[in-house]
Coordinates of C-alpha atoms in Angstrom, one line a residue:
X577 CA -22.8 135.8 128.4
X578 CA -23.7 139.6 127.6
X579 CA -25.6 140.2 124.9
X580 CA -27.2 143.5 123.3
X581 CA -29.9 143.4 121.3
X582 CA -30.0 146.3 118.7
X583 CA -33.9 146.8 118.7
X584 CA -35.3 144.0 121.3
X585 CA -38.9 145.2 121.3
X586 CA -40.2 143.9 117.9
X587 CA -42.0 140.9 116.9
X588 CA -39.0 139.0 116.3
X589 CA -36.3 140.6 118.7
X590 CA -38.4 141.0 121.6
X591 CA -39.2 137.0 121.3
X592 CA -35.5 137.2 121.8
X593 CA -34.9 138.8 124.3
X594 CA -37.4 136.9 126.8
X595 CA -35.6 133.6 125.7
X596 CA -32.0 134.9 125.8
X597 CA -33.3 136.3 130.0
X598 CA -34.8 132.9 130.2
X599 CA -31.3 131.1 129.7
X600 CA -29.3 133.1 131.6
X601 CA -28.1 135.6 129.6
X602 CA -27.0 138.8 130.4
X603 CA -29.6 141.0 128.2
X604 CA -29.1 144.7 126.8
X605 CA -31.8 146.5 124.4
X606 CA -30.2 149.1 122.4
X607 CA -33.1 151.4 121.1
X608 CA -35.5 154.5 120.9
X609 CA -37.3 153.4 124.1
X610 CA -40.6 154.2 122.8
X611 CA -42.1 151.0 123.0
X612 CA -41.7 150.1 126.8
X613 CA -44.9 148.1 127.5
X614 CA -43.0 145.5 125.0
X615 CA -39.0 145.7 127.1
X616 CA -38.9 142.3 128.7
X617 CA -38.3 142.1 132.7
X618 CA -35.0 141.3 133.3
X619 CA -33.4 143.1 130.5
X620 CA -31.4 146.9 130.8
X621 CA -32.4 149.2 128.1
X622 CA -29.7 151.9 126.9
X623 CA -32.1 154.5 125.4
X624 CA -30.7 155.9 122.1
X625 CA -31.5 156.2 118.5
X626 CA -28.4 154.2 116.1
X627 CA -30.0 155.3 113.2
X628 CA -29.5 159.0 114.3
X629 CA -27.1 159.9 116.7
X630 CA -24.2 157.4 116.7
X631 CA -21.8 159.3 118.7
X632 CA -24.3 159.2 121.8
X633 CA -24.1 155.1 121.0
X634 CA -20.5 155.0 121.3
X635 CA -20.6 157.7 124.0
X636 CA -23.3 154.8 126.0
X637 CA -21.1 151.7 125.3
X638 CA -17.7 153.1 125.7
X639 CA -16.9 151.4 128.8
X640 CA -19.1 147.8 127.8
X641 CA -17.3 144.5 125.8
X642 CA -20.3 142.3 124.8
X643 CA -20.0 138.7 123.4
X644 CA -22.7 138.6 121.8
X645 CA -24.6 141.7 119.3
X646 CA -27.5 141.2 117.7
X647 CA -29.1 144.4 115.0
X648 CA -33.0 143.4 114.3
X649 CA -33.7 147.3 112.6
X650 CA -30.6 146.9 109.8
X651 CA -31.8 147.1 106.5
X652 CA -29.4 148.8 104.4
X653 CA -25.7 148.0 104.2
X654 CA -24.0 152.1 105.5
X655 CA -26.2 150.6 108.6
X656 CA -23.8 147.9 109.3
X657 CA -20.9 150.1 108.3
X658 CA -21.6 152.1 110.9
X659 CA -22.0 148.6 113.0
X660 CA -18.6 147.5 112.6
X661 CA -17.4 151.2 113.3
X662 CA -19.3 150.5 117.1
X663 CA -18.4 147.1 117.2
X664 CA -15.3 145.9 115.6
X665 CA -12.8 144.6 118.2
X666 CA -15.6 144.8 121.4
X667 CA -17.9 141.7 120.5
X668 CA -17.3 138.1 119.7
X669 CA -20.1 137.4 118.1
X670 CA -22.2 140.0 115.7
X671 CA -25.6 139.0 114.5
X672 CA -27.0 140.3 110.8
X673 CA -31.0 139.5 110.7
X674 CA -31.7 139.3 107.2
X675 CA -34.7 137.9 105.1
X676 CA -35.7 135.1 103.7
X677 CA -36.9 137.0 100.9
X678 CA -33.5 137.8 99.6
X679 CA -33.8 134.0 98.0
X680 CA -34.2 133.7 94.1
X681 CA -37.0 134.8 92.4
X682 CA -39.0 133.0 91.0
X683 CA -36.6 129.8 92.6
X684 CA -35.0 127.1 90.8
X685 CA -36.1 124.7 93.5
X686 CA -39.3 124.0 95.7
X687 CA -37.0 123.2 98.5
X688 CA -35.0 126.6 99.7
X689 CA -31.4 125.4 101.9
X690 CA -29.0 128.2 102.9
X691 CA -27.0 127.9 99.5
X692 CA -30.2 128.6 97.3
X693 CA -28.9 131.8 95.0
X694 CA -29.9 135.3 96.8
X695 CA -31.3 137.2 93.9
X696 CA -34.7 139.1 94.1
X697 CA -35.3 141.8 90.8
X698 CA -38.8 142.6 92.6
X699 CA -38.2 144.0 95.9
X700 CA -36.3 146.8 96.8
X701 CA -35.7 145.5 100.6
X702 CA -34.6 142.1 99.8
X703 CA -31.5 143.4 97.4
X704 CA -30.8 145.6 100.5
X705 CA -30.3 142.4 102.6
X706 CA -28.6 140.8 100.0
X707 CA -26.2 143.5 99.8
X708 CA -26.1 143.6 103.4
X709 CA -24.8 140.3 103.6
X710 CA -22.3 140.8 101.3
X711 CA -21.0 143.4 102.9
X712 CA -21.0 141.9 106.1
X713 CA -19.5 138.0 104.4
X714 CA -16.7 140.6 102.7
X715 CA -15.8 142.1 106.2
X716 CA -15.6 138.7 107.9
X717 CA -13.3 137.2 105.3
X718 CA -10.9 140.4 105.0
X719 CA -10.9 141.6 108.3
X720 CA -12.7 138.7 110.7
X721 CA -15.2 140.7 111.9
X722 CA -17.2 137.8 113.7
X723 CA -20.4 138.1 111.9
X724 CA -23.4 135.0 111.8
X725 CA -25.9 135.6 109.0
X726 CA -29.8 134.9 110.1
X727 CA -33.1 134.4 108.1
X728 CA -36.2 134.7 109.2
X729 CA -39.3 134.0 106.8
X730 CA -42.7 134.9 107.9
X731 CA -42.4 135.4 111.6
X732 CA -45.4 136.2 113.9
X733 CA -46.5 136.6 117.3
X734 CA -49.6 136.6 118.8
X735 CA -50.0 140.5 118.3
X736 CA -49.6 139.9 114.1
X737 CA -51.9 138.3 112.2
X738 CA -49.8 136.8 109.2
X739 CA -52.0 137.6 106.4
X740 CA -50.9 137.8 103.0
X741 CA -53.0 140.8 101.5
X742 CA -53.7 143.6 104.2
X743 CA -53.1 147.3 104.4
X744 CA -50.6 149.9 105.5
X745 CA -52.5 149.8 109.3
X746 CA -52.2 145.5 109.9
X747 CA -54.5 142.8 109.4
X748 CA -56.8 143.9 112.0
X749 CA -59.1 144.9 108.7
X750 CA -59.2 141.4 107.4
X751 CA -60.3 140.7 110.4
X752 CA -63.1 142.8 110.3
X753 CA -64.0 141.9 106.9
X754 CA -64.2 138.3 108.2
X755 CA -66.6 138.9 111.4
X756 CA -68.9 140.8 108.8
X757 CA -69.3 138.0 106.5
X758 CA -67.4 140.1 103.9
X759 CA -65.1 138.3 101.5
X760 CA -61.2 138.6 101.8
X761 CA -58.5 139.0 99.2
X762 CA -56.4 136.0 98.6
X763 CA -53.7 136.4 95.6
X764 CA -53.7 133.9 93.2
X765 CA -55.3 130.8 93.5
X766 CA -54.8 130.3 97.2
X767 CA -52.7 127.2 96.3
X768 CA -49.5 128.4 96.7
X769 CA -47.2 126.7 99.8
X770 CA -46.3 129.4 102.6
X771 CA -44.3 128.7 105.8
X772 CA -45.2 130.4 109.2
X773 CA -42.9 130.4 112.2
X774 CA -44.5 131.8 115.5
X775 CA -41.3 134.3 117.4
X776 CA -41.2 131.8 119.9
X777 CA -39.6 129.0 117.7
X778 CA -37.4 131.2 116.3
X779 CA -36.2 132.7 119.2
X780 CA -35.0 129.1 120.7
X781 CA -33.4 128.1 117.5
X782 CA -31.4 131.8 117.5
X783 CA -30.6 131.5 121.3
X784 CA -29.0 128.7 120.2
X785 CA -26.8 129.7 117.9
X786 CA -25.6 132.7 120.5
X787 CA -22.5 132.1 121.8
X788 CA -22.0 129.3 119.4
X789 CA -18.3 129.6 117.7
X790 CA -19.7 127.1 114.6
X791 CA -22.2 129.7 113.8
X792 CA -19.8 132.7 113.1
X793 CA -18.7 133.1 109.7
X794 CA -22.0 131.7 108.5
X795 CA -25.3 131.7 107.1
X796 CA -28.9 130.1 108.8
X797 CA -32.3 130.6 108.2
X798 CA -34.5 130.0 110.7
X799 CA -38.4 128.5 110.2
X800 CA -41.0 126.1 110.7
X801 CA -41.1 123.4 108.9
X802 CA -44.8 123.2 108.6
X803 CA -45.5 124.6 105.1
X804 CA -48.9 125.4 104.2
X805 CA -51.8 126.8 101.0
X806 CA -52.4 130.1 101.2
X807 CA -56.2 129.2 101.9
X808 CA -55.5 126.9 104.4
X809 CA -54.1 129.9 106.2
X810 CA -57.2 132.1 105.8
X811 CA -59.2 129.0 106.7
X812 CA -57.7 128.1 110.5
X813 CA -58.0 131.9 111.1
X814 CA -61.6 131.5 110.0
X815 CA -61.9 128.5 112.5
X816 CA -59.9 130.4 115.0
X817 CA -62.4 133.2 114.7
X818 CA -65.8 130.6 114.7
X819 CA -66.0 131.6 111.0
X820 CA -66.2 130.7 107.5
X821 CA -63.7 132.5 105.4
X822 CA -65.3 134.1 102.1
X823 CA -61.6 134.0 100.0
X824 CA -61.7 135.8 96.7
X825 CA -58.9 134.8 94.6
X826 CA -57.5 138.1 92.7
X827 CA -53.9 137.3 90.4
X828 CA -51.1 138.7 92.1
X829 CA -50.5 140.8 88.9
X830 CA -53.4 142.4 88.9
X831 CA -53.6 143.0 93.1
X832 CA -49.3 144.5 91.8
X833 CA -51.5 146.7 89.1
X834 CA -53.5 148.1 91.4
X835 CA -51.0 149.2 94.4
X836 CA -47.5 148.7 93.3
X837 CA -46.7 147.9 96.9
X838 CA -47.8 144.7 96.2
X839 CA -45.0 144.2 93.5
X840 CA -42.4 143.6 96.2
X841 CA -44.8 142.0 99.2
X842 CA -46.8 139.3 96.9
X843 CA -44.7 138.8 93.6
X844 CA -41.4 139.2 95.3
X845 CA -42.5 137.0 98.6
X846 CA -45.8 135.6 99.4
X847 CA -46.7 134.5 95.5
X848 CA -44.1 131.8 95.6
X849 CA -44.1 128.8 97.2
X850 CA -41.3 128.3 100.0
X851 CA -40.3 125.1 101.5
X852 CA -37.1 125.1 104.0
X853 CA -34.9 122.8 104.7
X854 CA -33.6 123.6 108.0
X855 CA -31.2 120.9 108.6
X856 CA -28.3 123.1 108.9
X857 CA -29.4 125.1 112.5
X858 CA -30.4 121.4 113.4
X859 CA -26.8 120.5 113.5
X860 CA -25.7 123.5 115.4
X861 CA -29.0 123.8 117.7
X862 CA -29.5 119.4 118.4
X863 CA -33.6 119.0 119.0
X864 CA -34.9 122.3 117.7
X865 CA -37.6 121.8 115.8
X866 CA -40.5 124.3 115.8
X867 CA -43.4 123.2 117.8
X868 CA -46.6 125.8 117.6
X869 CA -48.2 124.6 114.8
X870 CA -50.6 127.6 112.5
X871 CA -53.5 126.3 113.9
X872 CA -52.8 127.3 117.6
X873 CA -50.6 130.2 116.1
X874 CA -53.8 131.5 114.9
X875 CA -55.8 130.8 117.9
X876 CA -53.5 133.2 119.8
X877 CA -53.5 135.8 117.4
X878 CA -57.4 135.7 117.7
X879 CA -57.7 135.9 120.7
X880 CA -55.1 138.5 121.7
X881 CA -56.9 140.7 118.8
X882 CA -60.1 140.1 120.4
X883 CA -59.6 141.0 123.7
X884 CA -57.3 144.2 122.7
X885 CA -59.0 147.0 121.8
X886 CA -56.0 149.2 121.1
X887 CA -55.4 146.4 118.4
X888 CA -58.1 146.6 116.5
X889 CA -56.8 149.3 114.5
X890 CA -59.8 149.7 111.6
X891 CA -58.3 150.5 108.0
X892 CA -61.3 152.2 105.8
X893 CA -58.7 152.9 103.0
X894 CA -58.0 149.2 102.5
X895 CA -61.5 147.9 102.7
X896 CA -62.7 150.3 100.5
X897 CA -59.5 148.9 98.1
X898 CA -60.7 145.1 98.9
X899 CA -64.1 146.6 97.5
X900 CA -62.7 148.0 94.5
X901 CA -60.7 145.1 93.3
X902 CA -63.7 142.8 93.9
X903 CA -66.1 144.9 92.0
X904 CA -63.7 145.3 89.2
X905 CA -63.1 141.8 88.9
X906 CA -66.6 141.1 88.8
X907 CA -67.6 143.6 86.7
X908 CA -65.0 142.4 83.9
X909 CA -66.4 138.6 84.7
X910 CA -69.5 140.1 83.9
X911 CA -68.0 142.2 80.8
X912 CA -66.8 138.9 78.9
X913 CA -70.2 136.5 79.7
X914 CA -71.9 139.7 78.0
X915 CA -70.0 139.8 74.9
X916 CA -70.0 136.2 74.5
X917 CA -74.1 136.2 74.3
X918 CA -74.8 139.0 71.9

């Protein structure tokens, strides 16, 4: 089967892309070709930017039929117009990756299954995907434009830490902040349920769905099914690193006060607990089940951190916010215990 990736170089796609080569499929990468330490062997990269230039897109796959398209880098829905423009009549299966996130907030149940409402008032990109989808569900039922739905929670590989709090640079900081004995914001209590899935899993669950006529016309996240605390998390990173993890617990509202970007990120997302049921790609993908637990998850991460230099990406502007937040927090701890005693 021929496939083109839309992307195929980030953590998710280019997991992808090495299992789709790895099958026996016929791979394609569709993209800027600015990352090309990350193209996987075996794959042919037409070099373009969709976002910009779509006439030199159509101009590249003019001559090409493929039955299988897959857009990791759509986010809003004139994207996947202009998708279906390129597409429509030359590809028998068309891939949407959308989010997890688009899932109600705060949700009605613990347990999240594919027909869980999709409403999020807190985050601007997960009412993009949401209208996305609908675009994309409205085009398939008018016109049959072959479109399969996908997605993802919190997906990692080893060259991104999951963490929940972290700045605009990665998670290299918390890192940092953990090798220097330095305590580490956790939102909330730290009790909250959170579900990891390393790119691997997911790309053998997807894979699986390619080419699959079932799949088309519907909707499938993709996840572990390992669901775990927040500090648990920080904790097997801390044993991943030899470390004890000093985790300050700061309330997601007040974390949202202080950097609205956390309004989305934490009290749209990571703030709520999330359990999948992922019975539904089961039946279409028989024995997929994800199999790299956090603990080793976070043992790669580590160590691929560790041993990378050009990882270690240091984020002064965030530490010095960790610092502020702490000393704020404290200092109104300190504030009440005062006023209480005169």
């Amino acid at each position: 089967m021929k496939v083109l990736l839309i992307g195929g170089t980030g953590t998710i796609s280019s997991a992808v892309a090495a299992r789709a080569v790895s099958e026996g499929f016929e791979v394609f990468l569709l993209n800027r070709g600015t990352r090309g330490d990350r193209v996987c062997p075996g794959a042919t990269v037409f070099q373009a930017d969709i976002q910009s230039d779509e006439e030199r897109v159509a101009e590249l796959l003019k001559e090409h039929q493929f039955d299988i398209v897959a857009d990791f880098i759509a986010f809003v829905p004139e994207q996947l117009e202009r998708d279906v423009r390129l597409f429509a009549g030359k590809v028998t299966q068309f891939f949407f990756i959308s989010s997890a996130s688009a899932y109600q907030k705060p949700l009605g149940s613990y347990l999240i299954t594919e027909s869980t409402p999709l409403s999020n008032p807190l985050w601007e990109y997960s009412r993009n995907k949401i209208a996305c989808e609908n675009y994309l569900m409205e085009e398939y039922r008018k016109h049959g434009f072959p479109c399969t739905i996908v997605r993802p929670s919190h997906t990692y590989d080893e060259r991104y830490l999951p963490v929940a709090v972290h700045g605009k640079k990665g998670s290299w900081q918390v890192i940092d902040r953990i090798l220097k004995g330095k305590p580490v914001l956790v939102h909330g209590d730290g009790s909250s349920l959170w579900t990891l899935t390393h790119a691997e899993d997911f790309a053998r669950a997807f894979c699986g769905l390619m080419g699959n006529p079932a799949a088309v016309g519907n909707t499938f996240h993709i996840t572990s099914d390992e669901s775990l605390p927040w500090d648990q998390i920080y904790d097997r990173i801390g044993s991943a690193l030899g470390m004890s993890v000093q985790k300050y617990h700061v309330s997601t509202d007040f974390l949202a006060h202080c950097d609205p970007e956390f309004l989305g990120t934490l009290a749209g997302d990571k703030s709520h607990s999330v359990v999948f049921d992922n019975t539904k790609v089961k039946r279409l993908v028989p024995g997929y089940a994800a199999r790299i637990r956090f603990d080793e998850g976070a043992r790669r991460c580590v160590r691929y951190l560790l041993e990378t230099p050009r990882a270690q990406v240091s984020d002064p502007e965030f530490d010095a916010f960790c610092d502020r937040v702490i000393a704020c927090q404290e200092g109104a701890r300190s504030a009440f215990f005062s006023s209480i005693t005169r």
